[in-house]
Coordinates of C-alpha atoms and ligand atoms in Angstrom, one line a residue:
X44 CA 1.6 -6.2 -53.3
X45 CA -1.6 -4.2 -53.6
X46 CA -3.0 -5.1 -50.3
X47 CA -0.6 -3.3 -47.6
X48 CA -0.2 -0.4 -49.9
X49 CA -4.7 -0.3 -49.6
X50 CA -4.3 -0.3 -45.8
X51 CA -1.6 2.1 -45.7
X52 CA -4.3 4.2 -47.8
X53 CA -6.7 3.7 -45.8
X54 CA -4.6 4.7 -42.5
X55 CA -3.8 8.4 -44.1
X56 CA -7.5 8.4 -44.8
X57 CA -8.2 7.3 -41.1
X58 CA -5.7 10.1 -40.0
X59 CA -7.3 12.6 -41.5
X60 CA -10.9 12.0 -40.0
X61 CA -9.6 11.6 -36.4
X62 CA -10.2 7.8 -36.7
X63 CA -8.3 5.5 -34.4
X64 CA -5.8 3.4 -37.1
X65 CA -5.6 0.7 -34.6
X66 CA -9.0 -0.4 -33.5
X67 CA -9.5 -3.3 -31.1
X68 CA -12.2 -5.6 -32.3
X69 CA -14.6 -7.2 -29.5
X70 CA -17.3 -9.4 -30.0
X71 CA -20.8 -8.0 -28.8
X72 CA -23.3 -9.5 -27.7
X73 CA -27.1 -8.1 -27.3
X74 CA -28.9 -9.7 -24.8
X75 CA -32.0 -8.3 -25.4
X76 CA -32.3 -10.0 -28.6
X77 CA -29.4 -12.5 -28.5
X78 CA -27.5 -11.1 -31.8
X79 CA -23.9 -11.1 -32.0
X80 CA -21.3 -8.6 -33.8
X81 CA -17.7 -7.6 -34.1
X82 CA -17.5 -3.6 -32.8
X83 CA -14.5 -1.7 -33.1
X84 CA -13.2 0.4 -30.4
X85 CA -10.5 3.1 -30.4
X86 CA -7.0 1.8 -29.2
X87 CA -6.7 4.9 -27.1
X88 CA -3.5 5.4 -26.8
X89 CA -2.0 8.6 -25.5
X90 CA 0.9 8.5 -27.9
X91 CA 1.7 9.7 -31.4
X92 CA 3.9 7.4 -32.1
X93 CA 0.8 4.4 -31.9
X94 CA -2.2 6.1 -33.1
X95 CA -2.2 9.8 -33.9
X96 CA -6.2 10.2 -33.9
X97 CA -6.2 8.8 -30.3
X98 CA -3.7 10.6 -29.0
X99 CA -5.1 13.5 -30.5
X100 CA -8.3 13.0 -28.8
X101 CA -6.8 11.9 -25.3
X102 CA -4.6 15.0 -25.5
X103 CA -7.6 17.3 -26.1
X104 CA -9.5 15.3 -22.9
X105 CA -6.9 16.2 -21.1
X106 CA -7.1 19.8 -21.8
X107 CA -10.7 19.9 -21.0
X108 CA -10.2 18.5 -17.3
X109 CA -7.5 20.9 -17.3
X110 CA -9.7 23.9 -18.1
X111 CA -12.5 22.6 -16.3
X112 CA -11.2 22.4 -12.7
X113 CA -8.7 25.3 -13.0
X114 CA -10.8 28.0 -12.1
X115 CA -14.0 26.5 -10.0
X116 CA -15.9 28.7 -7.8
X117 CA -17.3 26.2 -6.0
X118 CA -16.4 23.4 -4.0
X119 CA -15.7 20.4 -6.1
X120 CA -17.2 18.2 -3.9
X121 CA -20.4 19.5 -1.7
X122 CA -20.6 17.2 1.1
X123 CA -21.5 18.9 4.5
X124 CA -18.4 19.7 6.4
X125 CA -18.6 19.3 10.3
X126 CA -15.4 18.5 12.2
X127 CA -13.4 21.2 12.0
X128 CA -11.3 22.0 8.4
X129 CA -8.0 21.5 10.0
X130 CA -8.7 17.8 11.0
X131 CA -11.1 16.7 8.2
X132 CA -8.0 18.2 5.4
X133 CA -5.2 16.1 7.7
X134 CA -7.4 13.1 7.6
X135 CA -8.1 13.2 3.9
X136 CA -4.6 14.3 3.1
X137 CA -3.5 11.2 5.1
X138 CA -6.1 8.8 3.7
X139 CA -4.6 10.1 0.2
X140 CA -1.0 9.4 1.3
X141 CA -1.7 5.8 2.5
X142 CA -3.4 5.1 -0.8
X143 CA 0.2 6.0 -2.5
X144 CA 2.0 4.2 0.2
X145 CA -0.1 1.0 -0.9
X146 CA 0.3 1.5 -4.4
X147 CA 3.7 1.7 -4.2
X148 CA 4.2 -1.4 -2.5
X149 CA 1.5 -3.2 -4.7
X150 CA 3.9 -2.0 -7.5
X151 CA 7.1 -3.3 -5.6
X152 CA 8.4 -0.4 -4.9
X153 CA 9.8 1.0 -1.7
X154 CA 7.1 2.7 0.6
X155 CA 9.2 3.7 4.0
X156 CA 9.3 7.6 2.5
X157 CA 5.8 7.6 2.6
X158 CA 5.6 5.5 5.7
X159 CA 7.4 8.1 7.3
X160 CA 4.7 11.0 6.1
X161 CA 2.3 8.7 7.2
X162 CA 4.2 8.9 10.9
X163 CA 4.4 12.7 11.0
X164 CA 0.8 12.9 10.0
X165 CA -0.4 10.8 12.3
X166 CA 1.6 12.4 15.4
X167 CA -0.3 15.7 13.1
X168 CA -3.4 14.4 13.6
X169 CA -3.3 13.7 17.2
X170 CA -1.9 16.9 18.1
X171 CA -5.2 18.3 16.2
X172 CA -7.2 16.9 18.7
X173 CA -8.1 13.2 17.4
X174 CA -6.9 10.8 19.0
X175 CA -5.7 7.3 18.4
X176 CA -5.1 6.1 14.8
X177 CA -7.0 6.7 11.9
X178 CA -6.8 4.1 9.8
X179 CA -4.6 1.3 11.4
X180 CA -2.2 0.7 9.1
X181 CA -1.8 -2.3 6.5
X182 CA 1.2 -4.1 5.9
X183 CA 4.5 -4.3 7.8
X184 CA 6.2 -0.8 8.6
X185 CA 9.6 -0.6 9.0
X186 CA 11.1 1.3 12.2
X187 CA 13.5 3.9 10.8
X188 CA 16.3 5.2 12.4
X189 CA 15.3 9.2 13.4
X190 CA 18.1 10.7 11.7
X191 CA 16.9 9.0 8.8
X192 CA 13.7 10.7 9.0
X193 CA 13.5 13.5 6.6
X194 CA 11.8 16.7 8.5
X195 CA 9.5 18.8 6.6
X196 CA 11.6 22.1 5.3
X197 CA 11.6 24.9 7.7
X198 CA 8.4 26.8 5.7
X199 CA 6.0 29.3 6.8
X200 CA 2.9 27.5 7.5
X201 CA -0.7 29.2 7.6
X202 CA -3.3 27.6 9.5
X203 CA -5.2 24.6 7.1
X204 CA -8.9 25.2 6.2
X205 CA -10.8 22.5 4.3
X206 CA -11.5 24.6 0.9
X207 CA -10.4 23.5 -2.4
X208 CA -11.0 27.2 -3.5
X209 CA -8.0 29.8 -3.7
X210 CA -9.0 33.3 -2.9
X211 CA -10.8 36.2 -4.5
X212 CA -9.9 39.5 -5.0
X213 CA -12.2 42.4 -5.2
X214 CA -11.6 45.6 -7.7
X215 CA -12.5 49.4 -7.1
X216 CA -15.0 48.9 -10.0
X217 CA -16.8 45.6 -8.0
X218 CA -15.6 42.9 -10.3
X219 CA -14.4 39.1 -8.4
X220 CA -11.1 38.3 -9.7
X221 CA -10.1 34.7 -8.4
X222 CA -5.9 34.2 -9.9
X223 CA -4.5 31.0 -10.2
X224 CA -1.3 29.7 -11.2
X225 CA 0.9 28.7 -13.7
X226 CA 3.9 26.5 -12.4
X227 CA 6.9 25.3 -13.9
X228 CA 9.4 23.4 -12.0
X229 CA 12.6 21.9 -14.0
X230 CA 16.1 20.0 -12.2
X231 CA 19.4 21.3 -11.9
X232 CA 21.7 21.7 -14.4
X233 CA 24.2 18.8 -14.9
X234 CA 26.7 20.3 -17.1
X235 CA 26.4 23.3 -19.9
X236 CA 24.0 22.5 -22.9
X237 CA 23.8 23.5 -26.5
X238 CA 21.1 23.0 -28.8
X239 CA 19.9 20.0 -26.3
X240 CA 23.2 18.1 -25.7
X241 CA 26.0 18.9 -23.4
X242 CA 29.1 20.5 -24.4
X243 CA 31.6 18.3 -22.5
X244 CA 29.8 15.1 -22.4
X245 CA 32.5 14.0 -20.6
X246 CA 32.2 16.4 -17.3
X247 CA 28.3 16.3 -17.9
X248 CA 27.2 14.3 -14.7
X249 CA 25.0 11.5 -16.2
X250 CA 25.1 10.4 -13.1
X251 CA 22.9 12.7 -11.2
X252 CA 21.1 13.1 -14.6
X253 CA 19.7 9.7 -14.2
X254 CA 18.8 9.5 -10.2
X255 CA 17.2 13.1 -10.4
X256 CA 15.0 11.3 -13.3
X257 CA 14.4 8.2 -11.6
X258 CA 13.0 9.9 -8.3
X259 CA 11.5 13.1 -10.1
X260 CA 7.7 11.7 -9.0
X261 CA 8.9 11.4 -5.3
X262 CA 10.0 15.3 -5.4
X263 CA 7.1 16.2 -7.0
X264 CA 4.9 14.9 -4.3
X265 CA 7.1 16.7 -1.3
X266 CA 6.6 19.5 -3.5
X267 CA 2.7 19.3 -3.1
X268 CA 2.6 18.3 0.1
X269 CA 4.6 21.5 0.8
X270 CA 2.7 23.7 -1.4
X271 CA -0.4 22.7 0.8
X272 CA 1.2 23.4 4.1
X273 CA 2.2 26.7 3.1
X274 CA -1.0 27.6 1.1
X275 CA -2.7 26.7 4.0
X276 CA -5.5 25.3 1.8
X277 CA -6.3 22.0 0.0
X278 CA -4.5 22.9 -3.0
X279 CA -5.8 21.4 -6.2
X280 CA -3.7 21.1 -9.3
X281 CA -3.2 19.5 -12.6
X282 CA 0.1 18.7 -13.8
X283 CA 2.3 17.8 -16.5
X284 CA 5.6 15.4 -16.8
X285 CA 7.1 16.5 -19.9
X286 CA 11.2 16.5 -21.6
X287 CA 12.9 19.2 -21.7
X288 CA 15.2 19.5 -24.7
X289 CA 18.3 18.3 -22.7
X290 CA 16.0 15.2 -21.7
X291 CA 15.5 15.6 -18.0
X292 CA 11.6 15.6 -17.2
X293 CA 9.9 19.2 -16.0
X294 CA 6.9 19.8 -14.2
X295 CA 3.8 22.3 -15.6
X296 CA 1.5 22.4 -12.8
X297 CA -1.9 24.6 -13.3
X298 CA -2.8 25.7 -9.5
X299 CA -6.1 26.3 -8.2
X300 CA -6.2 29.7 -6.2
X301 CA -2.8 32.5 -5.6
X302 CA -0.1 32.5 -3.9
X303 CA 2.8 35.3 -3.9
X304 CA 5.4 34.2 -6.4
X305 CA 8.2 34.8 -3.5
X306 CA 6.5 32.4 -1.9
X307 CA 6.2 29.5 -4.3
X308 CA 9.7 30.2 -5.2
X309 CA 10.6 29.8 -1.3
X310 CA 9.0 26.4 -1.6
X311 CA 10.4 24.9 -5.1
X312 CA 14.0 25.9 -3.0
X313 CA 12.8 24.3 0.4
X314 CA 11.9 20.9 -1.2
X315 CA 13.9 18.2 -1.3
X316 CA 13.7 14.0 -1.4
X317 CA 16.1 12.1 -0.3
X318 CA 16.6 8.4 -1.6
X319 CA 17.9 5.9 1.5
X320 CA 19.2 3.6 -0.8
X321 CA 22.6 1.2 -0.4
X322 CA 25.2 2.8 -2.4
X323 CA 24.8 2.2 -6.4
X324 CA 28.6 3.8 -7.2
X325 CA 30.6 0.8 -6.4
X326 CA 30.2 -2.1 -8.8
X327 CA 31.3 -5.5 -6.7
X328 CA 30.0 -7.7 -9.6
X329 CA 30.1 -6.8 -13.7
X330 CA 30.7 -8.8 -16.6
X331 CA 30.6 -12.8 -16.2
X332 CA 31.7 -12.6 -12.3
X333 CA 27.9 -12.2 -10.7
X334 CA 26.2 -13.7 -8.0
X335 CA 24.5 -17.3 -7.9
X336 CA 21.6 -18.2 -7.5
X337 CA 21.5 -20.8 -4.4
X338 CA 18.1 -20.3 -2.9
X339 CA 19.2 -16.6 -2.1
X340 CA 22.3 -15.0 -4.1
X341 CA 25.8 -15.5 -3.0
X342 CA 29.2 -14.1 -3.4
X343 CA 30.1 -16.1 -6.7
X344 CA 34.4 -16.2 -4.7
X345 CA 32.8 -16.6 -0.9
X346 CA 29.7 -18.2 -1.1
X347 CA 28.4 -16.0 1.4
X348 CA 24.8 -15.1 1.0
X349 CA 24.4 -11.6 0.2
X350 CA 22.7 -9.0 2.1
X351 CA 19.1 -8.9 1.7
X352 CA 17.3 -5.7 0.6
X353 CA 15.7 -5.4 4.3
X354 CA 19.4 -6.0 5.6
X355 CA 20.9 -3.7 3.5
X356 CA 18.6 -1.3 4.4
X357 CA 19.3 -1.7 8.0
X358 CA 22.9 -1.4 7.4
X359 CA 22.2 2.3 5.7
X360 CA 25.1 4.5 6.9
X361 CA 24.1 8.7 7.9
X362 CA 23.9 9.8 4.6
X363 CA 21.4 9.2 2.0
X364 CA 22.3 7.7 -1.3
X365 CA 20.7 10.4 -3.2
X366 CA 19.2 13.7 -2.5
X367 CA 16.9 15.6 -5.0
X368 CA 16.1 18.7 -5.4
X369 CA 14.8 21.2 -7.9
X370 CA 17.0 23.5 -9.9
X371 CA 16.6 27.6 -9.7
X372 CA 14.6 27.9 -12.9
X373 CA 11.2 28.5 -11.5
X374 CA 8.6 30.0 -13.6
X375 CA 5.7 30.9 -11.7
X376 CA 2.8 32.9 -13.7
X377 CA -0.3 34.5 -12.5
X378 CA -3.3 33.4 -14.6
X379 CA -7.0 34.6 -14.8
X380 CA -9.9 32.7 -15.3
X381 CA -11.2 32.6 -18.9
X382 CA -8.9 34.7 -20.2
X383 CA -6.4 34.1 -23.8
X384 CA -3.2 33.6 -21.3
X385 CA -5.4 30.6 -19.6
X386 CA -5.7 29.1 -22.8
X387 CA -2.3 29.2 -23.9
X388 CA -1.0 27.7 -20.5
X389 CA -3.5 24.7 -21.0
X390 CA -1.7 23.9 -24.4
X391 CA 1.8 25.0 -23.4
X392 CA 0.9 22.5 -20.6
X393 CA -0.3 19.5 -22.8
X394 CA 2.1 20.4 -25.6
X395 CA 4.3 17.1 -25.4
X396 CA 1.6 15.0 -24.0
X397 CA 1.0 12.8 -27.2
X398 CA 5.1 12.1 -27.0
X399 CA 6.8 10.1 -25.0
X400 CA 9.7 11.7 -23.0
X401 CA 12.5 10.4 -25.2
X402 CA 10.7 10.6 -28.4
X403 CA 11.6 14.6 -29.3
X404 CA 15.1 13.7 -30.1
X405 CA 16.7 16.4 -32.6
X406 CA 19.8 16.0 -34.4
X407 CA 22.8 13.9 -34.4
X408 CA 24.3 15.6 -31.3
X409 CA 21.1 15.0 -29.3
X410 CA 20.6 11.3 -30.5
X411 CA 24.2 10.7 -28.6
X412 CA 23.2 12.9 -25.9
X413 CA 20.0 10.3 -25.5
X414 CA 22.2 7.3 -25.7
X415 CA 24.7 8.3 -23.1
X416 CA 21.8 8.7 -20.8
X417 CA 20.5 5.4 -21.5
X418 CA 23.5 4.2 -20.9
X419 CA 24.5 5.7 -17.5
X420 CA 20.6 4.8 -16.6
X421 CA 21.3 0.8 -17.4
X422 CA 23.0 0.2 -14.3
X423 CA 20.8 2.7 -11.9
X424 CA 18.8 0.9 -9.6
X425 CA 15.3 1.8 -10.5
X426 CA 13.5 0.3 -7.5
X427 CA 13.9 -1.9 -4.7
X428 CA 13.5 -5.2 -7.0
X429 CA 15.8 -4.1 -10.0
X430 CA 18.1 -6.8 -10.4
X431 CA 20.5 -3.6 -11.0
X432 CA 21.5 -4.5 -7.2
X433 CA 23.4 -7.4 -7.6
X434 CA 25.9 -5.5 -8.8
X435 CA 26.3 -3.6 -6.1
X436 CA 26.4 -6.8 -3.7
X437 CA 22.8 -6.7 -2.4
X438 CA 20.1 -9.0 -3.1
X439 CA 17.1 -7.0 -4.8
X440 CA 13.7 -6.9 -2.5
X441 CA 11.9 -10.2 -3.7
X442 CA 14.7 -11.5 -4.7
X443 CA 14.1 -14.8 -7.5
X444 CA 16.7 -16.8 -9.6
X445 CA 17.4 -15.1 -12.9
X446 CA 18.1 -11.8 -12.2
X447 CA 20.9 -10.6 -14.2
X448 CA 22.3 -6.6 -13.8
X449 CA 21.8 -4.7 -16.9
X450 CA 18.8 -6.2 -17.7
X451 CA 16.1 -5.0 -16.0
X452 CA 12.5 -5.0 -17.7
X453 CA 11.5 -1.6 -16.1
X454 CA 10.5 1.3 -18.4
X455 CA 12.4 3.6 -16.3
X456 CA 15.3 2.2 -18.2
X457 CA 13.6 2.4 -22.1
X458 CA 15.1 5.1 -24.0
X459 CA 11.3 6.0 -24.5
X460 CA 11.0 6.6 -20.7
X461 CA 14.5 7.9 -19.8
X462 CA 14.1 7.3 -16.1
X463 CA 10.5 8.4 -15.5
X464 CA 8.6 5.9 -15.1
X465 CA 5.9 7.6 -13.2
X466 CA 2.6 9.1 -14.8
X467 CA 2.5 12.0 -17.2
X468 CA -0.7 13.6 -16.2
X469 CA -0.7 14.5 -12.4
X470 CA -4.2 15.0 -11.2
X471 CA -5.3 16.1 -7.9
X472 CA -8.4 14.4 -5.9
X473 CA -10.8 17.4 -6.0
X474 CA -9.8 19.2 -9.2
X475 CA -12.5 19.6 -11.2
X476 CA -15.4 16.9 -9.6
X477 CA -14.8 14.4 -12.5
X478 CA -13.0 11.4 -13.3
X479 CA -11.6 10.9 -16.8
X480 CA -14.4 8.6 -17.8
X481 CA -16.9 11.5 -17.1
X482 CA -15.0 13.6 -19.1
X483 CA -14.8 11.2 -22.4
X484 CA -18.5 11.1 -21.5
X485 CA -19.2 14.9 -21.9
X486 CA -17.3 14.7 -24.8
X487 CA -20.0 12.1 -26.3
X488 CA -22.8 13.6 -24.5
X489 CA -22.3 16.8 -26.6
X490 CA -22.1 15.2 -29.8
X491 CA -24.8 13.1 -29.6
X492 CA -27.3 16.5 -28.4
X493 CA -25.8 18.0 -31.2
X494 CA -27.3 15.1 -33.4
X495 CA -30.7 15.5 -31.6
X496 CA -29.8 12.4 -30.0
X497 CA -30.6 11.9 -26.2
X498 CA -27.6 10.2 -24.7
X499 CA -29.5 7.9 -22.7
X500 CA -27.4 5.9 -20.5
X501 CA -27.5 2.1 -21.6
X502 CA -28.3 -0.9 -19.4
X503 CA -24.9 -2.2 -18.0
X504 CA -26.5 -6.0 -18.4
X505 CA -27.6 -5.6 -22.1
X506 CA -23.9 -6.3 -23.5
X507 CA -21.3 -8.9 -23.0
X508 CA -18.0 -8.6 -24.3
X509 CA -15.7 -11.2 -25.3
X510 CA -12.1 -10.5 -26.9
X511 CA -12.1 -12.0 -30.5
X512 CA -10.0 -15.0 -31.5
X513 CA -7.3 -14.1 -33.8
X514 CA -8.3 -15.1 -37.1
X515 CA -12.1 -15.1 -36.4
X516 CA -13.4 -14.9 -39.7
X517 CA -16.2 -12.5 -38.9
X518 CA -13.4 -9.7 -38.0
X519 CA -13.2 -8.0 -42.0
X520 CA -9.1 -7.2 -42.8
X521 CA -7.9 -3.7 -41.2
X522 CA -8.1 -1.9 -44.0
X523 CA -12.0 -2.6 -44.5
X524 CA -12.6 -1.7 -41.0
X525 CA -10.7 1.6 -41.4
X526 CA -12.7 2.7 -44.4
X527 CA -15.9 1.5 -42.4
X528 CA -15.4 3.5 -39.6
X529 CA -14.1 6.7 -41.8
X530 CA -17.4 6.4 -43.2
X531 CA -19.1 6.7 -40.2
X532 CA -17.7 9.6 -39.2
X533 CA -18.0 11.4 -42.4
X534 CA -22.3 10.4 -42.1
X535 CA -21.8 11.9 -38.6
X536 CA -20.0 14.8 -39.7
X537 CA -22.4 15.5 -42.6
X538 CA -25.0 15.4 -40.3
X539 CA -23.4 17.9 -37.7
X540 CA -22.9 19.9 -40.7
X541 CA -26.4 20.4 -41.6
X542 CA -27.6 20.8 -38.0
X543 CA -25.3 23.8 -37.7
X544 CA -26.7 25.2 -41.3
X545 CA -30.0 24.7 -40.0
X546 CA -29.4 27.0 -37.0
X547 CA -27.5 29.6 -39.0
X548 CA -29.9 30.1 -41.1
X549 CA -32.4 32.6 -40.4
X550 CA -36.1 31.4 -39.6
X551 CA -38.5 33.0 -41.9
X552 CA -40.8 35.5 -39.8
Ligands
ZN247 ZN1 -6.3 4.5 -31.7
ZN248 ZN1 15.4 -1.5 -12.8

């Protein structure tokens, strides 16, 4: 009895001095001398839910990058720059696109939207003066219909100069002032709210609800690719997924560089994705009368094999299955560098980041609200391979036996995820110069100078790691390692203490 109500103890305690509750024990071992120990390191996890401390330090990473790349004056990256800025941005911009494309396909997914990009850039490219193909492309590409092809939105366009840098603006009194942005894209409305849950549930469209959630990432990513066309610029940002009270994901996106807010509006309104799916509306299988398995799924009354997903694809009618789009809210905010209102936007725009999307959940009214979502999203085709499909009489993309509708192991799904199952934290290429490792590593870096410790970097070869056995006997129980690594940070902050005492103290002439 005594012993979980110790390492419950011993958790608080952790809480309280920021240390991770559920540390990950690895075996070390120094080859310079050829001892052995068990370290703990942080779980770092991002959410409350699994370790407050961490998420409480990943959170406040985060706002760092934010701040740090926000702003820049210079260049994030300071490589000489010879073509000309027009070709070198439409080569990156492409080379960044095919990345996603691969991704998408490593992750199953469905790539022809972004093999389509990847057509009009390349036709982009060669009308800039390069010819032939810059990369070659990898894997098979499917040959689209043209009226399938969705057309950029009829924008202004400036011409496209390589910086990363928005523009200044010079005062009467001499003073640079370089504004940036504060975005804030939300959906459409599906139905009236109240207090975070519809007033009719019944006429609230669940529906659209669902696909807007489970596509949100691929609007997102029109909307940049817009935004950079318009801008004219290689426009950097850093962005946020986070719930809304009604549960549908929104988008805070901190800008590098100005554009007029007519403008940005004009572009949240011109962007659109549309999803050329089969039709999901029409259930041809539920319940216990499904398609068999038979090296391929078949009509469980015919026998006849059932469209593949390539097939069905092919057989796409005019209309897409789903077109997304923002809604009219669109809060776009001018910010200055360094200034209080900066601040604010960086935690207005990590505010929810330690939650997960479904996790904010308010009330009995909400709670329903949350389960009618999860229910209208257990049916949704997430992806190409969701065994969703088979319901609607096609055979999901890498189609294997098993596959039951309903039951799909997807986050989108998970009442945690609510349909997004796409990153929280949007980061741009050349936003602020460092990766997120670098940034844990200022973060150590600046402790350790505070200590009077130099941070010297340490010999990739000195340490093997090895995962510990479970049960290893040289792992102490959780609640000793807590109180050893609260101890350790209380030496550390003792220590920090008395530095700062030392240097607040006046020196004695
Ligand atoms: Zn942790
Ligand atoms: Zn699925």
């Amino acid at each position: 009895m005594a012993q979980p109500l110790a390492r419950d103890v011993a958790e608080e305690i952790a809480k309280l001095h920021g240390v991770c509750i559920r540390p990950i024990a690895l075996k070390r071992l120094d080859m310079t001398n050829g001892k052995s120990e068990v370290v703990d390191v942080p779980c770092g996890s991002p959410l409350e839910s699994k370790c407050p401390p961490c998420a409480k330090r990943n959170r406040q990473i985060r706002m760092a990058q934010c701040r740090e790349g926000w702003h820049l004056d210079e260049e994030p990256i300071t490589t000489p720059d010879e073509t000309t800025n027009g070709q070198r941005w439409l080569v990156e911009f492409r080379a960044d696109m095919q990345a996603k494309r691969d991704e998408e396909e490593k992750a199953g997914g469905d790539p022809s939207d972004l093999d389509a990009v990847l057509t009009g850039l390349d036709i982009e490219i060669n009308e800039a003066g390069m010819r032939g193909n810059v990369l070659g492309r990898t894997g098979s590409k499917r040959v689209r219909s043209t009226k399938r092809r969705q057309d950029a939105p009829d924008l202004p366009k400036r011409k496209m100069s390589s910086t990363t840098l928005g523009r200044t603006f010079e005062a009467p009194d001499g003073r640079t002032y370089r504004p940036s942005l504060f975005v804030t894209l939300t959906l459409p409305g599906y139905g009236r709210i109240m207090n975070g849950a519809p007033v009719d549930p019944d006429t609230y469209d669940y529906v659209r609800a669902a696909r807007d959630a489970l596509h949100f990432s691929k609007l997102v990513d029109r909307f940049v690719q817009n935004l950079r066309r318009v801008a004219g610029y290689d426009v950097q940002y850093f962005a946020t997924v986070e719930p809304q009270k009604r549960l549908a994901p929104h988008l805070h996106m901190a800008i590098r560089g100005t554009l007029p807010r007519a403008e940005m509006k004009q572009i949240a309104a011109a962007t659109y994705h549309q999803v050329w799916w089969p039709q999901a509306d029409e259930a041809l299988f539920e319940g216990d009368h499904l398609p068999i398995w038979n090296d391929g799924y078949v009509d469980p009354d015919t026998g006849e094999v059932l469209p593949t997903w390539d097939e069905a694809l092919d057989q796409l009618g005019d209309e897409p299955m789903h077109v997304i789009r923002f809604g009219d809210q669109v809060d776009v905010k001018g910010v200055l560098a360094g200034s209080p209102d900066a601040d604010q936007c960086i935690r207005y725009l990590s505010k929810y980041l330690t939650k997960s999307l479904g996790e904010t959940l308010d009330g009995q009214a909400q709670r329903e609200h949350a389960a009618r979502f999860v229910d209208a999203l257990r049916y949704e085709p997430c992806s190409p391979t969701c065994p969703n499909w088979l319901r609607y009489g096609v055979q999901p993309k890498n189609a294997k036996s098993g596959l039951v509708p309903g039951r799909c192991r997807s986050k989108a799904h998970k009442p945690e995820h609510l349909g997004y199952a796409g990153r929280r934290v949007l980061v741009s290429r050349k936003w602020s110069n460092k990766t997120l490792a670098e940034h844990k590593q200022d973060r150590r870096t600046w402790v350790l100078e505070a200590l009077g410790q130099a941070d010297e970097p340490t010999d990739p070869h000195r340490y093997i790691w090895q995962p510990v056995k479970p049960g290893d006997p040289d792992v102490a129980p959780i609640g000793v390692r807590l109180l050893r690594s609260i101890a350790e940070r209380q030496r550390w902050r003792a220590h920090l203490r008395r530095l700062e005492e030392l240097s607040a103290t006046p020196q004695a002439a």
